Amino acid sequence: MFIGHFALGYAAKRWVPQVSLGVLFAAVALADVIWPVLVAVGIEHVRIAPGITAFTPLEFISYPYSHSLAALVLWGALFGWICSRPRPASVATGTSIGIFVVMLALVLSHWVLDFITHIPDMPLYPGGARYGLGLWNSVAGTLAVEVAMFVVGVSIYARATRARDRIGTWAFAGLVGFLLIGFVSNVSAPPPPSVSALWIVAVALSGLIITLAHWTDRHRASR
Ligand SMILES: [Zn+2]
């Protein structure tokens, strides 16, 4: 899944208003942030195989450390712990536990959403059986589900926050448009020319999207 992950990141702002949208995006996309790094160093493996699904030409041969449910429990607990550590400004304990639970859930949501979209390649644990419902076999189904999720998530964020200034309005609109147009235009895009090009673009895109989300959020206030 692509923008469906960010839909959950936007929506989560309503429940943890003190956490930046950039951090929420990093949580929902954490598996996809770790993955290109592990592909680059040769620990995880992907093949460009046009036609393997209707929506994406990628065959995920092995990604036990970025995309297994067991690994994501560990990554989610680590990410949640980092985000919920008390700050010098002193955060109440209840709030810290709330942040930990939300961040862990967001990191794990990646597995659930990828399980829905991927063909059976999502492992429960490294070396374990692999599962997937294969929504990617239908372009129309993928677009319908992800765009609907995205519209709901963005509207929850829009209602939970308000622009502090013009950047808060235009950066918000720009990021939403960038994600939506990028996702829809991906349907007719040619497959990546090589695995190196794939992981380089993946690292650059996730860095850009998380940075833009953080920047947008700094120019918006919680209602
Ligand atoms: Zn993923």
PDB file of C-alpha atoms and ligand atoms in Angstrom:
ATOM      1  CA  MET A   1       0.000   0.000   0.000  1.00  0.00           C
ATOM      2  CA  PHE A   2       1.139   3.585  -0.587  1.00  0.00           C
ATOM      3  CA  ILE A   3      -1.081   6.563   0.322  1.00  0.00           C
ATOM      4  CA  GLY A   4      -3.275   4.348   2.524  1.00  0.00           C
ATOM      5  CA  HIS A   5      -0.355   4.320   5.010  1.00  0.00           C
ATOM      6  CA  PHE A   6      -0.250   8.128   5.049  1.00  0.00           C
ATOM      7  CA  ALA A   7      -4.041   8.221   5.510  1.00  0.00           C
ATOM      8  CA  LEU A   8      -3.536   6.615   8.930  1.00  0.00           C
ATOM      9  CA  GLY A   9      -0.696   9.032   9.711  1.00  0.00           C
ATOM     10  CA  TYR A  10      -2.958  12.024   8.992  1.00  0.00           C
ATOM     11  CA  ALA A  11      -5.857  10.556  10.984  1.00  0.00           C
ATOM     12  CA  ALA A  12      -3.675   9.752  14.015  1.00  0.00           C
ATOM     13  CA  LYS A  13      -3.054  13.476  14.585  1.00  0.00           C
ATOM     14  CA  ARG A  14      -6.520  13.676  16.149  1.00  0.00           C
ATOM     15  CA  TRP A  15      -5.485  11.259  18.927  1.00  0.00           C
ATOM     16  CA  VAL A  16      -1.892  12.427  19.485  1.00  0.00           C
ATOM     17  CA  PRO A  17      -1.982  16.154  18.632  1.00  0.00           C
ATOM     18  CA  GLN A  18       1.374  16.728  20.364  1.00  0.00           C
ATOM     19  CA  VAL A  19       3.194  14.464  17.871  1.00  0.00           C
ATOM     20  CA  SER A  20       4.345  16.037  14.577  1.00  0.00           C
ATOM     21  CA  LEU A  21       2.763  14.776  11.362  1.00  0.00           C
ATOM     22  CA  GLY A  22       6.319  14.055  10.178  1.00  0.00           C
ATOM     23  CA  VAL A  23       6.796  11.599  13.065  1.00  0.00           C
ATOM     24  CA  LEU A  24       3.371  10.032  12.410  1.00  0.00           C
ATOM     25  CA  PHE A  25       4.321   9.563   8.741  1.00  0.00           C
ATOM     26  CA  ALA A  26       7.652   8.015   9.782  1.00  0.00           C
ATOM     27  CA  ALA A  27       5.727   5.542  11.980  1.00  0.00           C
ATOM     28  CA  VAL A  28       3.230   4.365   9.343  1.00  0.00           C
ATOM     29  CA  ALA A  29       5.974   4.161   6.705  1.00  0.00           C
ATOM     30  CA  LEU A  30       8.749   2.836   8.977  1.00  0.00           C
ATOM     31  CA  ALA A  31       8.837  -0.549   7.185  1.00  0.00           C
ATOM     32  CA  ASP A  32       9.273   1.256   3.845  1.00  0.00           C
ATOM     33  CA  VAL A  33      11.936   3.567   5.306  1.00  0.00           C
ATOM     34  CA  ILE A  34      14.017   0.621   6.565  1.00  0.00           C
ATOM     35  CA  TRP A  35      13.413  -1.535   3.480  1.00  0.00           C
ATOM     36  CA  PRO A  36      15.404   0.396   0.792  1.00  0.00           C
ATOM     37  CA  VAL A  37      18.374   0.616   3.175  1.00  0.00           C
ATOM     38  CA  LEU A  38      18.380  -3.171   3.654  1.00  0.00           C
ATOM     39  CA  VAL A  39      17.947  -3.675  -0.118  1.00  0.00           C
ATOM     40  CA  ALA A  40      20.883  -1.323  -0.765  1.00  0.00           C
ATOM     41  CA  VAL A  41      23.218  -3.312   1.502  1.00  0.00           C
ATOM     42  CA  GLY A  42      21.999  -6.655   0.093  1.00  0.00           C
ATOM     43  CA  ILE A  43      20.237  -7.987   3.213  1.00  0.00           C
ATOM     44  CA  GLU A  44      16.758  -7.902   1.619  1.00  0.00           C
ATOM     45  CA  HIS A  45      15.891  -8.715  -1.983  1.00  0.00           C
ATOM     46  CA  VAL A  46      13.463  -7.395  -4.595  1.00  0.00           C
ATOM     47  CA  ARG A  47      13.141  -8.060  -8.333  1.00  0.00           C
ATOM     48  CA  ILE A  48      11.567  -5.909 -11.026  1.00  0.00           C
ATOM     49  CA  ALA A  49       9.030  -8.242 -12.614  1.00  0.00           C
ATOM     50  CA  PRO A  50       6.500  -6.368 -14.784  1.00  0.00           C
ATOM     51  CA  GLY A  51       3.115  -8.097 -14.675  1.00  0.00           C
ATOM     52  CA  ILE A  52       3.597  -9.811 -11.309  1.00  0.00           C
ATOM     53  CA  THR A  53       0.636  -7.746 -10.060  1.00  0.00           C
ATOM     54  CA  ALA A  54      -1.594  -5.375 -12.016  1.00  0.00           C
ATOM     55  CA  PHE A  55      -0.642  -2.419  -9.827  1.00  0.00           C
ATOM     56  CA  THR A  56       3.074  -2.754  -9.153  1.00  0.00           C
ATOM     57  CA  PRO A  57       5.912  -4.494 -11.045  1.00  0.00           C
ATOM     58  CA  LEU A  58       7.852  -5.438  -7.888  1.00  0.00           C
ATOM     59  CA  GLU A  59       8.451  -8.986  -6.687  1.00  0.00           C
ATOM     60  CA  PHE A  60       9.384  -8.878  -3.001  1.00  0.00           C
ATOM     61  CA  ILE A  61      11.611 -11.944  -2.832  1.00  0.00           C
ATOM     62  CA  SER A  62      12.642 -11.511   0.798  1.00  0.00           C
ATOM     63  CA  TYR A  63      12.176  -8.750   3.375  1.00  0.00           C
ATOM     64  CA  PRO A  64      12.077 -10.431   6.783  1.00  0.00           C
ATOM     65  CA  TYR A  65      13.637  -7.586   8.802  1.00  0.00           C
ATOM     66  CA  SER A  66      11.633  -4.668   7.384  1.00  0.00           C
ATOM     67  CA  HIS A  67       8.285  -6.312   6.660  1.00  0.00           C
ATOM     68  CA  SER A  68       7.663  -9.356   8.903  1.00  0.00           C
ATOM     69  CA  LEU A  69       5.074  -8.856  11.634  1.00  0.00           C
ATOM     70  CA  ALA A  70       7.544  -9.994  14.318  1.00  0.00           C
ATOM     71  CA  ALA A  71      10.232  -7.546  13.174  1.00  0.00           C
ATOM     72  CA  LEU A  72       7.692  -4.714  13.063  1.00  0.00           C
ATOM     73  CA  VAL A  73       6.675  -5.436  16.678  1.00  0.00           C
ATOM     74  CA  LEU A  74      10.318  -4.815  17.640  1.00  0.00           C
ATOM     75  CA  TRP A  75      10.723  -1.757  15.374  1.00  0.00           C
ATOM     76  CA  GLY A  76       7.370  -0.394  16.641  1.00  0.00           C
ATOM     77  CA  ALA A  77       8.335  -0.866  20.294  1.00  0.00           C
ATOM     78  CA  LEU A  78      11.669   0.880  19.669  1.00  0.00           C
ATOM     79  CA  PHE A  79      10.027   3.737  17.750  1.00  0.00           C
ATOM     80  CA  GLY A  80       7.279   4.082  20.372  1.00  0.00           C
ATOM     81  CA  TRP A  81       9.850   4.146  23.179  1.00  0.00           C
ATOM     82  CA  ILE A  82      11.876   6.889  21.440  1.00  0.00           C
ATOM     83  CA  CYS A  83       8.749   9.005  20.830  1.00  0.00           C
ATOM     84  CA  SER A  84       7.303   8.579  24.326  1.00  0.00           C
ATOM     85  CA  ARG A  85      10.406   9.235  26.459  1.00  0.00           C
ATOM     86  CA  PRO A  86       9.673  12.083  28.879  1.00  0.00           C
ATOM     87  CA  ARG A  87      10.894  15.432  27.591  1.00  0.00           C
ATOM     88  CA  PRO A  88      12.612  18.044  29.785  1.00  0.00           C
ATOM     89  CA  ALA A  89       9.285  19.930  29.602  1.00  0.00           C
ATOM     90  CA  SER A  90       7.867  16.963  31.560  1.00  0.00           C
ATOM     91  CA  VAL A  91       5.145  14.948  29.885  1.00  0.00           C
ATOM     92  CA  ALA A  92       2.598  13.215  32.110  1.00  0.00           C
ATOM     93  CA  THR A  93       3.110   9.427  32.323  1.00  0.00           C
ATOM     94  CA  GLY A  94      -0.345   8.665  30.960  1.00  0.00           C
ATOM     95  CA  THR A  95       0.394  10.709  27.864  1.00  0.00           C
ATOM     96  CA  SER A  96       3.705   8.886  27.339  1.00  0.00           C
ATOM     97  CA  ILE A  97       1.999   5.503  27.465  1.00  0.00           C
ATOM     98  CA  GLY A  98      -0.671   6.784  25.082  1.00  0.00           C
ATOM     99  CA  ILE A  99       1.984   7.946  22.618  1.00  0.00           C
ATOM    100  CA  PHE A 100       3.842   4.622  22.910  1.00  0.00           C
ATOM    101  CA  VAL A 101       0.661   2.640  22.156  1.00  0.00           C
ATOM    102  CA  VAL A 102      -0.351   4.837  19.210  1.00  0.00           C
ATOM    103  CA  MET A 103       3.141   4.749  17.667  1.00  0.00           C
ATOM    104  CA  LEU A 104       3.408   0.973  18.058  1.00  0.00           C
ATOM    105  CA  ALA A 105      -0.053   0.563  16.475  1.00  0.00           C
ATOM    106  CA  LEU A 106       0.887   2.842  13.563  1.00  0.00           C
ATOM    107  CA  VAL A 107       4.100   0.898  12.864  1.00  0.00           C
ATOM    108  CA  LEU A 108       2.148  -2.401  12.974  1.00  0.00           C
ATOM    109  CA  SER A 109      -0.629  -0.983  10.771  1.00  0.00           C
ATOM    110  CA  HIS A 110       1.916  -1.128   7.939  1.00  0.00           C
ATOM    111  CA  TRP A 111       1.860  -4.935   8.057  1.00  0.00           C
ATOM    112  CA  VAL A 112      -1.941  -5.099   8.058  1.00  0.00           C
ATOM    113  CA  LEU A 113      -2.324  -2.720   5.098  1.00  0.00           C
ATOM    114  CA  ASP A 114       0.468  -4.402   3.112  1.00  0.00           C
ATOM    115  CA  PHE A 115      -1.131  -7.789   3.909  1.00  0.00           C
ATOM    116  CA  ILE A 116      -4.319  -6.525   2.219  1.00  0.00           C
ATOM    117  CA  THR A 117      -2.565  -5.204  -0.904  1.00  0.00           C
ATOM    118  CA  HIS A 118       0.417  -7.518  -1.487  1.00  0.00           C
ATOM    119  CA  ILE A 119       0.282 -10.979  -3.054  1.00  0.00           C
ATOM    120  CA  PRO A 120       1.299 -13.619  -0.442  1.00  0.00           C
ATOM    121  CA  ASP A 121       4.776 -12.276   0.362  1.00  0.00           C
ATOM    122  CA  MET A 122       4.273 -10.761   3.856  1.00  0.00           C
ATOM    123  CA  PRO A 123       6.016 -12.964   6.468  1.00  0.00           C
ATOM    124  CA  LEU A 124       4.741 -13.384  10.029  1.00  0.00           C
ATOM    125  CA  TYR A 125       8.343 -13.761  11.198  1.00  0.00           C
ATOM    126  CA  PRO A 126      11.715 -14.168   9.425  1.00  0.00           C
ATOM    127  CA  GLY A 127      11.614 -17.484   7.577  1.00  0.00           C
ATOM    128  CA  GLY A 128       7.930 -18.020   8.392  1.00  0.00           C
ATOM    129  CA  ALA A 129       4.909 -18.464   6.133  1.00  0.00           C
ATOM    130  CA  ARG A 130       3.989 -15.515   3.898  1.00  0.00           C
ATOM    131  CA  TYR A 131       0.531 -14.030   3.468  1.00  0.00           C
ATOM    132  CA  GLY A 132      -1.263 -11.448   1.333  1.00  0.00           C
ATOM    133  CA  LEU A 133      -4.759 -10.862  -0.020  1.00  0.00           C
ATOM    134  CA  GLY A 134      -3.547  -9.445  -3.349  1.00  0.00           C
ATOM    135  CA  LEU A 135      -5.575  -6.253  -3.754  1.00  0.00           C
ATOM    136  CA  TRP A 136      -2.771  -5.199  -6.149  1.00  0.00           C
ATOM    137  CA  ASN A 137      -4.190  -7.668  -8.677  1.00  0.00           C
ATOM    138  CA  SER A 138      -6.874  -5.043  -9.317  1.00  0.00           C
ATOM    139  CA  VAL A 139      -5.861  -1.514 -10.340  1.00  0.00           C
ATOM    140  CA  ALA A 140      -9.410  -0.191  -9.858  1.00  0.00           C
ATOM    141  CA  GLY A 141      -9.723  -1.887  -6.454  1.00  0.00           C
ATOM    142  CA  THR A 142      -6.353  -0.536  -5.286  1.00  0.00           C
ATOM    143  CA  LEU A 143      -7.183   3.015  -6.403  1.00  0.00           C
ATOM    144  CA  ALA A 144     -10.667   2.905  -4.847  1.00  0.00           C
ATOM    145  CA  VAL A 145      -9.492   1.612  -1.446  1.00  0.00           C
ATOM    146  CA  GLU A 146      -6.391   3.797  -1.100  1.00  0.00           C
ATOM    147  CA  VAL A 147      -7.952   7.029  -2.389  1.00  0.00           C
ATOM    148  CA  ALA A 148     -11.001   6.544  -0.130  1.00  0.00           C
ATOM    149  CA  MET A 149      -8.747   5.931   2.899  1.00  0.00           C
ATOM    150  CA  PHE A 150      -6.636   8.956   1.982  1.00  0.00           C
ATOM    151  CA  VAL A 151      -9.649  11.295   1.682  1.00  0.00           C
ATOM    152  CA  VAL A 152     -10.936  10.193   5.099  1.00  0.00           C
ATOM    153  CA  GLY A 153      -7.496  10.495   6.761  1.00  0.00           C
ATOM    154  CA  VAL A 154      -6.788  13.944   5.296  1.00  0.00           C
ATOM    155  CA  SER A 155     -10.211  15.262   6.316  1.00  0.00           C
ATOM    156  CA  ILE A 156      -9.680  14.068   9.917  1.00  0.00           C
ATOM    157  CA  TYR A 157      -6.325  15.909   9.979  1.00  0.00           C
ATOM    158  CA  ALA A 158      -7.894  19.026   8.410  1.00  0.00           C
ATOM    159  CA  ARG A 159     -10.533  19.085  11.143  1.00  0.00           C
ATOM    160  CA  ALA A 160      -8.068  18.337  13.979  1.00  0.00           C
ATOM    161  CA  THR A 161      -5.743  21.217  13.007  1.00  0.00           C
ATOM    162  CA  ARG A 162      -5.930  24.737  11.584  1.00  0.00           C
ATOM    163  CA  ALA A 163      -3.400  26.796   9.628  1.00  0.00           C
ATOM    164  CA  ARG A 164      -1.299  29.207  11.696  1.00  0.00           C
ATOM    165  CA  ASP A 165      -0.255  31.089   8.544  1.00  0.00           C
ATOM    166  CA  ARG A 166      -0.273  30.859   4.748  1.00  0.00           C
ATOM    167  CA  ILE A 167       2.368  28.111   4.716  1.00  0.00           C
ATOM    168  CA  GLY A 168       0.053  26.073   6.929  1.00  0.00           C
ATOM    169  CA  THR A 169      -2.599  26.250   4.218  1.00  0.00           C
ATOM    170  CA  TRP A 170      -0.490  25.888   1.083  1.00  0.00           C
ATOM    171  CA  ALA A 171       2.061  23.350   2.316  1.00  0.00           C
ATOM    172  CA  PHE A 172      -0.836  21.211   3.548  1.00  0.00           C
ATOM    173  CA  ALA A 173      -2.628  21.418   0.184  1.00  0.00           C
ATOM    174  CA  GLY A 174       0.630  20.916  -1.722  1.00  0.00           C
ATOM    175  CA  LEU A 175       1.583  17.759   0.183  1.00  0.00           C
ATOM    176  CA  VAL A 176      -1.898  16.262  -0.211  1.00  0.00           C
ATOM    177  CA  GLY A 177      -1.805  17.003  -3.959  1.00  0.00           C
ATOM    178  CA  PHE A 178       1.740  15.654  -4.312  1.00  0.00           C
ATOM    179  CA  LEU A 179       0.840  12.353  -2.623  1.00  0.00           C
ATOM    180  CA  LEU A 180      -2.457  11.927  -4.479  1.00  0.00           C
ATOM    181  CA  ILE A 181      -1.158  12.845  -7.959  1.00  0.00           C
ATOM    182  CA  GLY A 182       2.044  10.826  -7.406  1.00  0.00           C
ATOM    183  CA  PHE A 183      -0.003   7.786  -6.425  1.00  0.00           C
ATOM    184  CA  VAL A 184      -2.502   7.965  -9.291  1.00  0.00           C
ATOM    185  CA  SER A 185       0.136   8.759 -11.939  1.00  0.00           C
ATOM    186  CA  ASN A 186       2.159   5.764 -10.706  1.00  0.00           C
ATOM    187  CA  VAL A 187      -0.424   3.563 -12.449  1.00  0.00           C
ATOM    188  CA  SER A 188       0.823   4.525 -15.914  1.00  0.00           C
ATOM    189  CA  ALA A 189       4.517   4.969 -14.985  1.00  0.00           C
ATOM    190  CA  PRO A 190       7.098   2.596 -16.534  1.00  0.00           C
ATOM    191  CA  PRO A 191       8.776   0.099 -14.155  1.00  0.00           C
ATOM    192  CA  PRO A 192      11.964   1.317 -12.444  1.00  0.00           C
ATOM    193  CA  PRO A 193      15.031   0.767 -14.664  1.00  0.00           C
ATOM    194  CA  SER A 194      16.991  -1.060 -11.956  1.00  0.00           C
ATOM    195  CA  VAL A 195      16.895  -2.121  -8.305  1.00  0.00           C
ATOM    196  CA  SER A 196      19.490   0.584  -7.531  1.00  0.00           C
ATOM    197  CA  ALA A 197      17.244   3.244  -9.045  1.00  0.00           C
ATOM    198  CA  LEU A 198      14.348   1.813  -7.033  1.00  0.00           C
ATOM    199  CA  TRP A 199      16.004   2.053  -3.618  1.00  0.00           C
ATOM    200  CA  ILE A 200      17.571   5.449  -4.318  1.00  0.00           C
ATOM    201  CA  VAL A 201      14.160   6.879  -5.283  1.00  0.00           C
ATOM    202  CA  ALA A 202      12.522   5.155  -2.284  1.00  0.00           C
ATOM    203  CA  VAL A 203      15.003   6.706   0.188  1.00  0.00           C
ATOM    204  CA  ALA A 204      14.725  10.152  -1.420  1.00  0.00           C
ATOM    205  CA  LEU A 205      10.917  10.072  -1.578  1.00  0.00           C
ATOM    206  CA  SER A 206      10.381   8.952   2.008  1.00  0.00           C
ATOM    207  CA  GLY A 207      12.857  11.576   3.240  1.00  0.00           C
ATOM    208  CA  LEU A 208      11.088  14.270   1.214  1.00  0.00           C
ATOM    209  CA  ILE A 209       7.564  13.260   2.267  1.00  0.00           C
ATOM    210  CA  ILE A 210       8.428  13.036   5.983  1.00  0.00           C
ATOM    211  CA  THR A 211      10.246  16.396   5.862  1.00  0.00           C
ATOM    212  CA  LEU A 212       7.331  18.092   4.067  1.00  0.00           C
ATOM    213  CA  ALA A 213       4.873  16.606   6.574  1.00  0.00           C
ATOM    214  CA  HIS A 214       6.932  17.915   9.510  1.00  0.00           C
ATOM    215  CA  TRP A 215       7.211  21.354   7.887  1.00  0.00           C
ATOM    216  CA  THR A 216       3.455  21.483   7.149  1.00  0.00           C
ATOM    217  CA  ASP A 217       2.624  20.479  10.714  1.00  0.00           C
ATOM    218  CA  ARG A 218       4.812  23.204  12.231  1.00  0.00           C
ATOM    219  CA  HIS A 219       2.636  25.745  10.433  1.00  0.00           C
ATOM    220  CA  ARG A 220      -0.606  24.271  11.742  1.00  0.00           C
ATOM    221  CA  ALA A 221      -2.003  24.271  15.289  1.00  0.00           C
ATOM    222  CA  SER A 222      -4.215  21.672  16.981  1.00  0.00           C
ATOM    223  CA  ARG A 223      -7.811  22.721  17.490  1.00  0.00           C
TER     224      ARG A 223
HETATM  225 ZN    ZN B   1       5.602  -1.700   2.817  1.00  0.00          ZN
END
